[in-house]
CSV table of C-alpha atoms and ligand atoms in Angstrom, one decimal:
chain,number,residue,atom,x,y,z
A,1,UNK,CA,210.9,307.0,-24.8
A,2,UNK,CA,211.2,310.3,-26.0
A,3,UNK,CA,209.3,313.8,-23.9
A,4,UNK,CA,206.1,313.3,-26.4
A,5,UNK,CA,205.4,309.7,-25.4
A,6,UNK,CA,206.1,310.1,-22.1
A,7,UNK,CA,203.7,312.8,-21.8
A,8,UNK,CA,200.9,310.7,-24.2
A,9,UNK,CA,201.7,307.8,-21.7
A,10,UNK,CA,200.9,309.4,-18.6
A,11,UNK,CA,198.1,311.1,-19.5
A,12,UNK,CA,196.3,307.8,-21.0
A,13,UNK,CA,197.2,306.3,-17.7
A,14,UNK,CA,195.9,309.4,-15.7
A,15,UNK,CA,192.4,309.0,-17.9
A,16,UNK,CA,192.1,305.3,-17.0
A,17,UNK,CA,192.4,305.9,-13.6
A,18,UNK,CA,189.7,308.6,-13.7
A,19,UNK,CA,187.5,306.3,-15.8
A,20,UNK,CA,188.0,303.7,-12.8
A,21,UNK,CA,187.6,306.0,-9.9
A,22,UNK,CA,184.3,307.7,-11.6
A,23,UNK,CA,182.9,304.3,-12.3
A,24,UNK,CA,183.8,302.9,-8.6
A,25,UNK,CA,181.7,306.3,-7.2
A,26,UNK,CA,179.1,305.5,-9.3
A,27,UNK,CA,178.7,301.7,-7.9
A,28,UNK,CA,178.5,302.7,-4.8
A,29,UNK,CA,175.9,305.8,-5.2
A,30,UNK,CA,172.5,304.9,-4.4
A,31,UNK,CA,170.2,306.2,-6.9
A,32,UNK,CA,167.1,308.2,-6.0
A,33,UNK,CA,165.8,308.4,-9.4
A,34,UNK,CA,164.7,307.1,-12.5
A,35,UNK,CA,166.5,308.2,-15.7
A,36,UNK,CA,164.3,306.9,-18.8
A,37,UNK,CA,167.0,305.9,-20.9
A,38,UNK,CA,170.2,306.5,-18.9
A,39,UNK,CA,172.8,303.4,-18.6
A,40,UNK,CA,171.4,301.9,-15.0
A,41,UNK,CA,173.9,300.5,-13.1
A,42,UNK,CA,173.6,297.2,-11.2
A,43,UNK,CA,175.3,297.2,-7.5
A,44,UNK,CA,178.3,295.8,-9.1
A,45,UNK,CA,178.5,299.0,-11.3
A,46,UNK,CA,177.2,297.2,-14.7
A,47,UNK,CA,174.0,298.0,-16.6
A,48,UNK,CA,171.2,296.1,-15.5
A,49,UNK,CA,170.6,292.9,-17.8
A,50,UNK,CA,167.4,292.2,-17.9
A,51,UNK,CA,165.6,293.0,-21.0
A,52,UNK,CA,162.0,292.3,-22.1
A,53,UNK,CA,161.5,291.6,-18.6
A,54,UNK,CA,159.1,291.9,-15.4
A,55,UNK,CA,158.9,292.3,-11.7
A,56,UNK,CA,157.5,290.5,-9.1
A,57,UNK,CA,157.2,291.9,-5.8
A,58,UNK,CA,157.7,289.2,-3.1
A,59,UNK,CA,158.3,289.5,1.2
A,60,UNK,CA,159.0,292.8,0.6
A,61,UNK,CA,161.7,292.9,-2.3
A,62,UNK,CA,160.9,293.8,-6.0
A,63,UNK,CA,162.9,291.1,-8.2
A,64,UNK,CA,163.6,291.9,-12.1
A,65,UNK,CA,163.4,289.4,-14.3
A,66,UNK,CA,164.6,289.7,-18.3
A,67,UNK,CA,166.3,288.5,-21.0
A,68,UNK,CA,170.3,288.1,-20.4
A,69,UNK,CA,171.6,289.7,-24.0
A,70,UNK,CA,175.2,289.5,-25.3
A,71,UNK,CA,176.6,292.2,-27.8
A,72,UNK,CA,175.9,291.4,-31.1
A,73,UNK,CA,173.3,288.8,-30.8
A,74,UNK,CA,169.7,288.6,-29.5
A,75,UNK,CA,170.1,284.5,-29.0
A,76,UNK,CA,170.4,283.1,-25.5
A,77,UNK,CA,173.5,282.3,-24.5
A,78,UNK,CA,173.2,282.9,-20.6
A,79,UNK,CA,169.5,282.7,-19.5
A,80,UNK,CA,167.0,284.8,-17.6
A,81,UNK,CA,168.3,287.1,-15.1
A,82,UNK,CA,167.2,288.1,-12.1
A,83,UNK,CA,167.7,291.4,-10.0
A,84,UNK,CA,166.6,292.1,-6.5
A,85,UNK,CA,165.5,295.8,-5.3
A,86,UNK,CA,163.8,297.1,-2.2
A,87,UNK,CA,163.6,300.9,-3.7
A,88,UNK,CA,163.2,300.2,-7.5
A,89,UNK,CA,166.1,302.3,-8.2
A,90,UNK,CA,169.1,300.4,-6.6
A,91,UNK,CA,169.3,296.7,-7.8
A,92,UNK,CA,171.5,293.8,-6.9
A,93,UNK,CA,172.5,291.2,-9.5
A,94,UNK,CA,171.1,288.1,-8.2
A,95,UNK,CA,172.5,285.7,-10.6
A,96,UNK,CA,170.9,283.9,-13.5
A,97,UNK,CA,167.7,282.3,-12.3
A,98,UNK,CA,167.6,280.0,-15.4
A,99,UNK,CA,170.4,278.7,-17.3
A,100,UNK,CA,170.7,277.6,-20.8
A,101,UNK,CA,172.4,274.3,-21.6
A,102,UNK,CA,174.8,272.7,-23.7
A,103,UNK,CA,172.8,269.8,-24.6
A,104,UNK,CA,172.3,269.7,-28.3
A,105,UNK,CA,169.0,267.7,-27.5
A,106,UNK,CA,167.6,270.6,-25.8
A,107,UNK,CA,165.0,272.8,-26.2
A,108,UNK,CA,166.6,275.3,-24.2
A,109,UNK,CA,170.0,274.9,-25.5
A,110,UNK,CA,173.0,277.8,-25.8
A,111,UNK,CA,171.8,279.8,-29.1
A,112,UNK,CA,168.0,279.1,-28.6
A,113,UNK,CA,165.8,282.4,-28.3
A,114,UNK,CA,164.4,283.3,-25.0
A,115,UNK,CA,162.3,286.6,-24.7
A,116,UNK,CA,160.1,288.3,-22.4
A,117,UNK,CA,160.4,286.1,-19.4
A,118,UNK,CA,157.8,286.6,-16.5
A,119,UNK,CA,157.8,285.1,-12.8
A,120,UNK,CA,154.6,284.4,-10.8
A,121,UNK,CA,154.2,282.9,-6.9
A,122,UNK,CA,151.7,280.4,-6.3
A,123,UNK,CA,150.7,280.7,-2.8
A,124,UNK,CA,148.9,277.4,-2.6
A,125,UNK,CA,152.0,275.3,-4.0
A,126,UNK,CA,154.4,277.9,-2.9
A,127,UNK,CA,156.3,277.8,-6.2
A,128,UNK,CA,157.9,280.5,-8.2
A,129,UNK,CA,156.4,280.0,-12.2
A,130,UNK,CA,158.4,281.5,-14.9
A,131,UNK,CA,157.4,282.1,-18.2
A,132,UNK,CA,158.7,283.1,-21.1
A,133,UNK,CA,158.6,283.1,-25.1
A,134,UNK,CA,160.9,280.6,-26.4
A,135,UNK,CA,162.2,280.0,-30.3
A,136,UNK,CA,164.5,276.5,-30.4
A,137,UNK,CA,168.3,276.9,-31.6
A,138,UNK,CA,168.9,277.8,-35.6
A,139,UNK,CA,165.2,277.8,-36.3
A,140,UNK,CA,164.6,281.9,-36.2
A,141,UNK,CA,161.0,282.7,-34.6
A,142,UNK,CA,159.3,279.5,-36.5
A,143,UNK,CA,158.4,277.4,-33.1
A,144,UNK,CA,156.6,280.2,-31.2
A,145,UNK,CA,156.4,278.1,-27.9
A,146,UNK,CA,155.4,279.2,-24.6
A,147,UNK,CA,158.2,277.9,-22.1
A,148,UNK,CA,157.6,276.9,-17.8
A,149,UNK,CA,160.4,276.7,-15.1
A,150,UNK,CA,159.1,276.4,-11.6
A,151,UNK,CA,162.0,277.3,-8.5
A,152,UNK,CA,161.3,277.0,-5.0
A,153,UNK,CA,163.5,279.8,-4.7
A,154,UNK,CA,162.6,283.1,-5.8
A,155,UNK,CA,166.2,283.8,-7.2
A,156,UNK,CA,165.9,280.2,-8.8
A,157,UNK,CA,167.7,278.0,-10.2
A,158,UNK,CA,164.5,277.5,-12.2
A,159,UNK,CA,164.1,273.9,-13.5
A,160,UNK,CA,162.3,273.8,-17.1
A,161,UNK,CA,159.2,271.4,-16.9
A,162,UNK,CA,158.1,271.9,-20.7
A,163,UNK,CA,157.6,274.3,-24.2
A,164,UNK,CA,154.9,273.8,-26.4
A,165,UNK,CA,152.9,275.9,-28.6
A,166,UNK,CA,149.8,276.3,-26.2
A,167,UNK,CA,145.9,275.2,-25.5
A,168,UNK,CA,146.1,272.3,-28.6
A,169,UNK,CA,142.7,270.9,-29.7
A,170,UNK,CA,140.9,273.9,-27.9
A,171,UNK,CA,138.8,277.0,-29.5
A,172,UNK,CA,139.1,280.2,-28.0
A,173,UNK,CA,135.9,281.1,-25.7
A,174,UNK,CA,134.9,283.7,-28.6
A,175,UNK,CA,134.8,281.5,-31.1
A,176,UNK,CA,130.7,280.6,-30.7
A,177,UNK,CA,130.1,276.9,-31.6
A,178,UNK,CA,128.6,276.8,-34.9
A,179,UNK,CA,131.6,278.9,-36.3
A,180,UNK,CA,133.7,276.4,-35.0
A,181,UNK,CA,132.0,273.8,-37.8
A,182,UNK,CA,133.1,275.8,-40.5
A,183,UNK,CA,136.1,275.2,-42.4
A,184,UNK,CA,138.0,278.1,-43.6
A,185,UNK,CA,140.3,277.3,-47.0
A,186,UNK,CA,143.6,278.9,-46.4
A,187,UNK,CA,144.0,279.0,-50.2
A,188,UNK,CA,141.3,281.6,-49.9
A,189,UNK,CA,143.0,284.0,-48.3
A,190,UNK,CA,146.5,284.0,-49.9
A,191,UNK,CA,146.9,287.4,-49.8
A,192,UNK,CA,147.8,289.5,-46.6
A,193,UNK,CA,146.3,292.8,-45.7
A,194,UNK,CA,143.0,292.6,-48.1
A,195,UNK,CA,139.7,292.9,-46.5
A,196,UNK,CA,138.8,289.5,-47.2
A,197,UNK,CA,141.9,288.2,-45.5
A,198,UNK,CA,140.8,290.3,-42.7
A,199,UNK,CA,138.0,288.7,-42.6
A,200,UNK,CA,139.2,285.2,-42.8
A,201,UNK,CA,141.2,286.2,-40.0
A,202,UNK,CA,138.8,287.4,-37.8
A,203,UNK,CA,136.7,284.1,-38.4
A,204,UNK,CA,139.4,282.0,-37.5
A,205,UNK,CA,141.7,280.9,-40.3
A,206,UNK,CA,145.0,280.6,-38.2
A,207,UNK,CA,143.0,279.5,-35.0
A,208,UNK,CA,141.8,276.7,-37.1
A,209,UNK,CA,145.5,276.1,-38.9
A,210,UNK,CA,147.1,275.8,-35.4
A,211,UNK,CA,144.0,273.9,-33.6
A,212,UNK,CA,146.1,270.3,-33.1
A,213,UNK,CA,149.3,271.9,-32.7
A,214,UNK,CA,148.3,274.5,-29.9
A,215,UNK,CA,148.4,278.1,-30.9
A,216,UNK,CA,151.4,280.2,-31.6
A,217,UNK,CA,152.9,282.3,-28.3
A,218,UNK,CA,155.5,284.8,-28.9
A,219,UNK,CA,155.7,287.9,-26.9
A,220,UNK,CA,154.1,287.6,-23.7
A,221,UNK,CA,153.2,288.8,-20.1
A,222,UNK,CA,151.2,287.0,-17.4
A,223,UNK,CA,148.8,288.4,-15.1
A,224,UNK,CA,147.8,287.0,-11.2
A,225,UNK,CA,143.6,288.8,-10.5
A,226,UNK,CA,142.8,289.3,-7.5
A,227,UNK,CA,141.3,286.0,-6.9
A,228,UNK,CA,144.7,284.5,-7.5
A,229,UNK,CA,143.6,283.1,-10.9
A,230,UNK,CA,146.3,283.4,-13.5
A,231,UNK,CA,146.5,283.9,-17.2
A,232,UNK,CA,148.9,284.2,-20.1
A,233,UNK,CA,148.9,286.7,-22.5
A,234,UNK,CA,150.8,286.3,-25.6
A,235,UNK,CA,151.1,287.5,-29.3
A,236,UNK,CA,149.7,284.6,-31.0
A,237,UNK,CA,148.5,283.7,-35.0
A,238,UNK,CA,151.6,284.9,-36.5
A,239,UNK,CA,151.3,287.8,-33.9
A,240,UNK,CA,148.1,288.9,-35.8
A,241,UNK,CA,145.5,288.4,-32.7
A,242,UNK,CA,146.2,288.6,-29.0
A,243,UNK,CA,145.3,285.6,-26.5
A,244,UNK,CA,144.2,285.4,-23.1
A,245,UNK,CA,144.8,282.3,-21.6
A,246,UNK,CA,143.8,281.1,-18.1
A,247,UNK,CA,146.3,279.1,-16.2
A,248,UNK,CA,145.9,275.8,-13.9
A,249,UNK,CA,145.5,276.5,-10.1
A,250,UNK,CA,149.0,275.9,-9.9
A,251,UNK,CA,150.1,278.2,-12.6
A,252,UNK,CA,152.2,275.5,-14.5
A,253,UNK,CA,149.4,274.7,-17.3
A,254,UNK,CA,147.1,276.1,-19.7
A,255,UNK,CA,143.6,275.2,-18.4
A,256,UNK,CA,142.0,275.2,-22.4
A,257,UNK,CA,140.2,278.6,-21.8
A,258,UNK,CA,141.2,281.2,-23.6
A,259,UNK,CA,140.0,284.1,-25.6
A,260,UNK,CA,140.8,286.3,-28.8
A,261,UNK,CA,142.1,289.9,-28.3
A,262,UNK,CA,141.8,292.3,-31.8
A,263,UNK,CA,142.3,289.4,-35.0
A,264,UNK,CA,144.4,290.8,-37.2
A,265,UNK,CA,145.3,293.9,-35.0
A,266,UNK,CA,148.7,292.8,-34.7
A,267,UNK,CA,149.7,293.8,-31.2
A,268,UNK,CA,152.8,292.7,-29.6
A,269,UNK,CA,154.6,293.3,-26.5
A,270,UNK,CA,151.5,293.4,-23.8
A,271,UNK,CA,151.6,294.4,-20.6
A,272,UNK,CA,148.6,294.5,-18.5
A,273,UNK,CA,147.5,295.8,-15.0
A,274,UNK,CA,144.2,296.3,-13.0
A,275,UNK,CA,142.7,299.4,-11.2
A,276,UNK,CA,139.2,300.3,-9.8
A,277,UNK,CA,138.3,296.9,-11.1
A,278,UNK,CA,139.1,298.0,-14.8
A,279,UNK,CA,141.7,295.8,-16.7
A,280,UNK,CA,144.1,297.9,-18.8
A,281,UNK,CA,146.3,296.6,-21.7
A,282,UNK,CA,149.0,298.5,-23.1
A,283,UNK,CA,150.7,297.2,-26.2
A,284,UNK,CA,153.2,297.7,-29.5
A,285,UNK,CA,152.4,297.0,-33.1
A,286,UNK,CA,155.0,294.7,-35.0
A,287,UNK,CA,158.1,296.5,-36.7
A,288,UNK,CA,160.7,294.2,-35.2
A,289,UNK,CA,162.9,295.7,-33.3
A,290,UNK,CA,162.1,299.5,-33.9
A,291,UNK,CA,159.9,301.2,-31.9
A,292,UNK,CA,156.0,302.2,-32.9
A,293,UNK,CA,153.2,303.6,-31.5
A,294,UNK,CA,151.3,302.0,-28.6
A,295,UNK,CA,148.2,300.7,-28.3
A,296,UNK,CA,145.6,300.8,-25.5
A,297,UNK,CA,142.6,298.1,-24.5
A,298,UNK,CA,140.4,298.3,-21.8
A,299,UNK,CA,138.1,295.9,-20.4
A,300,UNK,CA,135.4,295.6,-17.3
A,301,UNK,CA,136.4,291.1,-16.9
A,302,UNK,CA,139.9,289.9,-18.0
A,303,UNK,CA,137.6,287.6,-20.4
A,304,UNK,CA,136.7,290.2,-22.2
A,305,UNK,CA,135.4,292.0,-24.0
A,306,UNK,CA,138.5,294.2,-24.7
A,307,UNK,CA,137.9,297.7,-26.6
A,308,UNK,CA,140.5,299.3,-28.7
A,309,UNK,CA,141.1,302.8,-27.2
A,310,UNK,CA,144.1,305.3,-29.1
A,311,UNK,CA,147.7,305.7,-28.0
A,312,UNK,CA,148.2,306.2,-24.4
A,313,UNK,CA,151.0,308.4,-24.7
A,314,UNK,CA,151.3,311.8,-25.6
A,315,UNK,CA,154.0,314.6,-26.3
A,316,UNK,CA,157.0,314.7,-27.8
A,317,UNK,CA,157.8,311.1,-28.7
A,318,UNK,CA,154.5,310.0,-28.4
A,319,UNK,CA,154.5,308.1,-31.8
A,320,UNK,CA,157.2,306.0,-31.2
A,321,UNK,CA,156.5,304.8,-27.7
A,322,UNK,CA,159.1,307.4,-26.9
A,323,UNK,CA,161.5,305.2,-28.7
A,324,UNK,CA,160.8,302.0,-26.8
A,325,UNK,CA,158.0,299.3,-26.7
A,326,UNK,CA,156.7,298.0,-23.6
A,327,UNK,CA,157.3,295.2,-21.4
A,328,UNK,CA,155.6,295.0,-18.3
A,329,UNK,CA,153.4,297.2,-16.2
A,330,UNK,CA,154.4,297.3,-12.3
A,331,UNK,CA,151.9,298.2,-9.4
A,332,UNK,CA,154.3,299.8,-6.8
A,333,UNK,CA,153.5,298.2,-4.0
A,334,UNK,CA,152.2,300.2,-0.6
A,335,UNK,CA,151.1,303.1,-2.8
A,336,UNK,CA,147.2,303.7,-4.0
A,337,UNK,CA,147.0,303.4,-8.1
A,338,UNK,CA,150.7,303.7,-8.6
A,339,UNK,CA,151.9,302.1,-11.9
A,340,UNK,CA,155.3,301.8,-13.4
A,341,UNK,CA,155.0,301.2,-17.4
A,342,UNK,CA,158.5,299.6,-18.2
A,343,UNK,CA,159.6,299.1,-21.4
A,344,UNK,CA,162.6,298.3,-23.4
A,345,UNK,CA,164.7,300.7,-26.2
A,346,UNK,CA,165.9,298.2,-27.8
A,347,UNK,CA,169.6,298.0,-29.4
A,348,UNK,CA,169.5,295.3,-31.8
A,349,UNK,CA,173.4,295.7,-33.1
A,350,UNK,CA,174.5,295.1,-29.8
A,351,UNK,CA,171.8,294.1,-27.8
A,352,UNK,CA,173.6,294.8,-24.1
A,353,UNK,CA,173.3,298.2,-24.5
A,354,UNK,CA,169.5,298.1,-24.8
A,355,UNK,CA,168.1,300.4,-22.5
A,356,UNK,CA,165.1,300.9,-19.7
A,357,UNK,CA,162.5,303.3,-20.0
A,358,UNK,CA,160.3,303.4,-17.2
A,359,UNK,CA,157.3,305.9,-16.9
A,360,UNK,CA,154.8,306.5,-14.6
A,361,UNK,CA,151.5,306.1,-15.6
A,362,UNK,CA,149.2,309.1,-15.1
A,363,UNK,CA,145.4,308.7,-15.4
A,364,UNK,CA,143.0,311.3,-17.4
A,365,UNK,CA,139.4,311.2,-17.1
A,366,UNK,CA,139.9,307.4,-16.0
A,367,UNK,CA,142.3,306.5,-18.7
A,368,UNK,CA,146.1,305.7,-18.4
A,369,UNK,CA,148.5,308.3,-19.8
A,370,UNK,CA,152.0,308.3,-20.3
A,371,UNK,CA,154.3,311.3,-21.1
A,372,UNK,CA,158.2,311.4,-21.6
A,373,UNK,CA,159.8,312.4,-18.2
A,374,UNK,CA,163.8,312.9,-18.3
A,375,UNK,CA,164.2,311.8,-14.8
A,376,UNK,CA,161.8,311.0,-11.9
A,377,UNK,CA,161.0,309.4,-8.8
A,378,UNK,CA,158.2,307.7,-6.6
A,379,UNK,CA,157.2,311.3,-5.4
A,380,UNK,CA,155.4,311.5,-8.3
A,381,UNK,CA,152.8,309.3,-7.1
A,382,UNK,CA,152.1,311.0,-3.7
B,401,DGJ,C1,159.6,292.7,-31.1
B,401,DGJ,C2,159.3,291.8,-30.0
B,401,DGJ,O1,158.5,292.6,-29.1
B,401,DGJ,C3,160.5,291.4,-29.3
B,401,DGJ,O2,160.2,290.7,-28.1
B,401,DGJ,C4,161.2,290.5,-30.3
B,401,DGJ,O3,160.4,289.4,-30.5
B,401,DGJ,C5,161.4,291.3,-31.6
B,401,DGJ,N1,160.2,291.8,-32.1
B,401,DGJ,C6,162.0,290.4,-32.6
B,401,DGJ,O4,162.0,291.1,-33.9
């Protein structure tokens, strides 16, 4: 070895150990803020996997929920993860709380899609209910099925009880009766985007298409009022019209009830939460994985009706979500009208790498705001 490649040696070897001793620091750190953003490291010194997901706050703990993503693929090949936190900024990796299989037979086999899962506690049945969008293995986004696990165990495992498209043979509440008789011609309204199309769509023309079958569920949130009554919200109608859909009391079935959120307003990616008896709904618009401007609705009863307000956030980055789209909107629990709106920046090519931005939500003359923040913590709320 000659003087040069000694010296190239040992200071490649000095590197790695810096590289190691940085990274072992920042494990053990405990953070004290929020970096919108930033890599967030798990307590085993990994970045948090857990995308598209949600928290539910249980006995004290705040448990994460998401997506488990590989790099280079947005197919599930692990399962939904789960993360446990008593701060919000310091989270242990609590394992997968539920698995994907390898039986070809499967619904939720290795190589199936599973997004935006969401975990619920029944207090009656004591159960844990998850959740989440599910698209079956080498078939793209064509099922659209709404997937349930129930765990007696926070962490899980979660054992799947069924995925179907959701609420078959039902109309939506706002869908008055006599409507219901008529029969829309898809050949009538061939062409997207026209008026008339619009129109069709706003009377019912995928409603009607997907009546036997149960409508279309892709991206989704759930939400627990404060009478303990659940419903699922999900992108439904080729992700044209949002649907609110009220859950069994044990949160494990569609009950037939639902409403129609905005036909044709193609929203995706809601995330809801309650204050001063108000119901606020943030949402995206549909541009695939790149980000677009959010969306605001507000209603007075969960059942609607829901008016269209304009983009909540403002600022620099406003119009692209500040490059993310949300996922899930997190009361912080012990503190009066303190929201976290979470969402994900999502890193398609490798899909690991997507990121967390988390935002408080501010409130102007009664309205939720959100504004870009580089770093921040709970203070903010006091
Ligand atoms: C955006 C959605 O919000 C995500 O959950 C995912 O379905 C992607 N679209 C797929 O393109």
């Amino acid at each position: 070895m000659n003087k040069f490649e000694l010296k190239y040696r040992l200071s490649f070897f000095i590197g790695c150990v810096l590289i190691l001793l940085s990274a072992g620091v920042q494990a053990q750190q405990k953070l004290q803020q929020f970096k919108p953003g930033a890599l967030w490291m798990d307590d085993k010194g990994n970045h948090i996997n857990a995308h598209g997901g949600g928290i539910l706050f249980y006995n004290g703990m705040y448990y994460w929920f998401g997506e488990h993503k590989g790099e280079g693929s947005n197919n599930a090949y692990v399962g939904v993860t789960v993360y446990a936190s008593k701060d919000l900024y310091n989270w242990k990796n609590e394992g997968v709380a539920f698995n994907v299989n390898d039986d070809k037979a499967s619904l939720t086999q290795r190589g199936s899609i599973i997004e935006r899962p969401k975990v619920i506690h029944n207090k009656h049945t004591k159960q844990f209910v998850m959740y989440f969008h599910l698209e079956l293995a080498g078939q793209g986004y064509g099922a659209a099925y709404a997937a349930v696990a129930v765990s007696d165990k926070v962490t899980g495992p979660y054992k799947f009880l069924r995925a179907s498209r959701v609420n078959p043979g039902h109309w939506p509440l706002n869908i008055p009766g006599g409507d219901r008789r008529q029969r829309i011609n898809p050949d009538d309204y061939k062409t997207w985007w026209t008026d008339k199309w619009r129109e069709g769509v706003e009377k019912g023309l995928f409603v009607q298409e997907h009546l036997y079958s149960g409508q279309m569920s892709r991206d989704m949130t759930l939400f627990v009022d404060d009478d303990s009554k659940a419903y699922h919200i999900y992108s439904s109608e080729e992700n044209l019209t949002l649907h609110i859909a009220e859950l069994s009391d044990d949160y494990t079935q569609h009950t037939g009830k639902y409403i129609r959120i905005a036909p044709a307003g193609h929203n995706e990616a809601p995330a809801i939460f309650k204050r001063n008896g108000k119901y606020y709904m943030i949402t995206s618009g549909c541009t695939g994985w790149d980000p677009n401007a959010a969306r605001l609705l507000v209603a007075d009863q969960i059942m609607g009706e829901w008016k269209l307000l304009p983009n909540p956030c403002v600022g620099d980055g406003a119009d692209k979500t500040f490059q993310s789209q949300g996922t899930y909107i997190l009361p912080v629990a012990g503190k009066k009208d303190a929201f976290i709106f979470m969402a994900d920046r999502w890193r398609p090519k490798n899909p690991i790498d997507g990121r967390y931005v988390w935002l408080p939500v501010q409130f102007k003359n009664e309205l939720p705001v959100l504004s870009w923040l580089d770093e921040w913590d709970l203070k903010v709320f006091d």
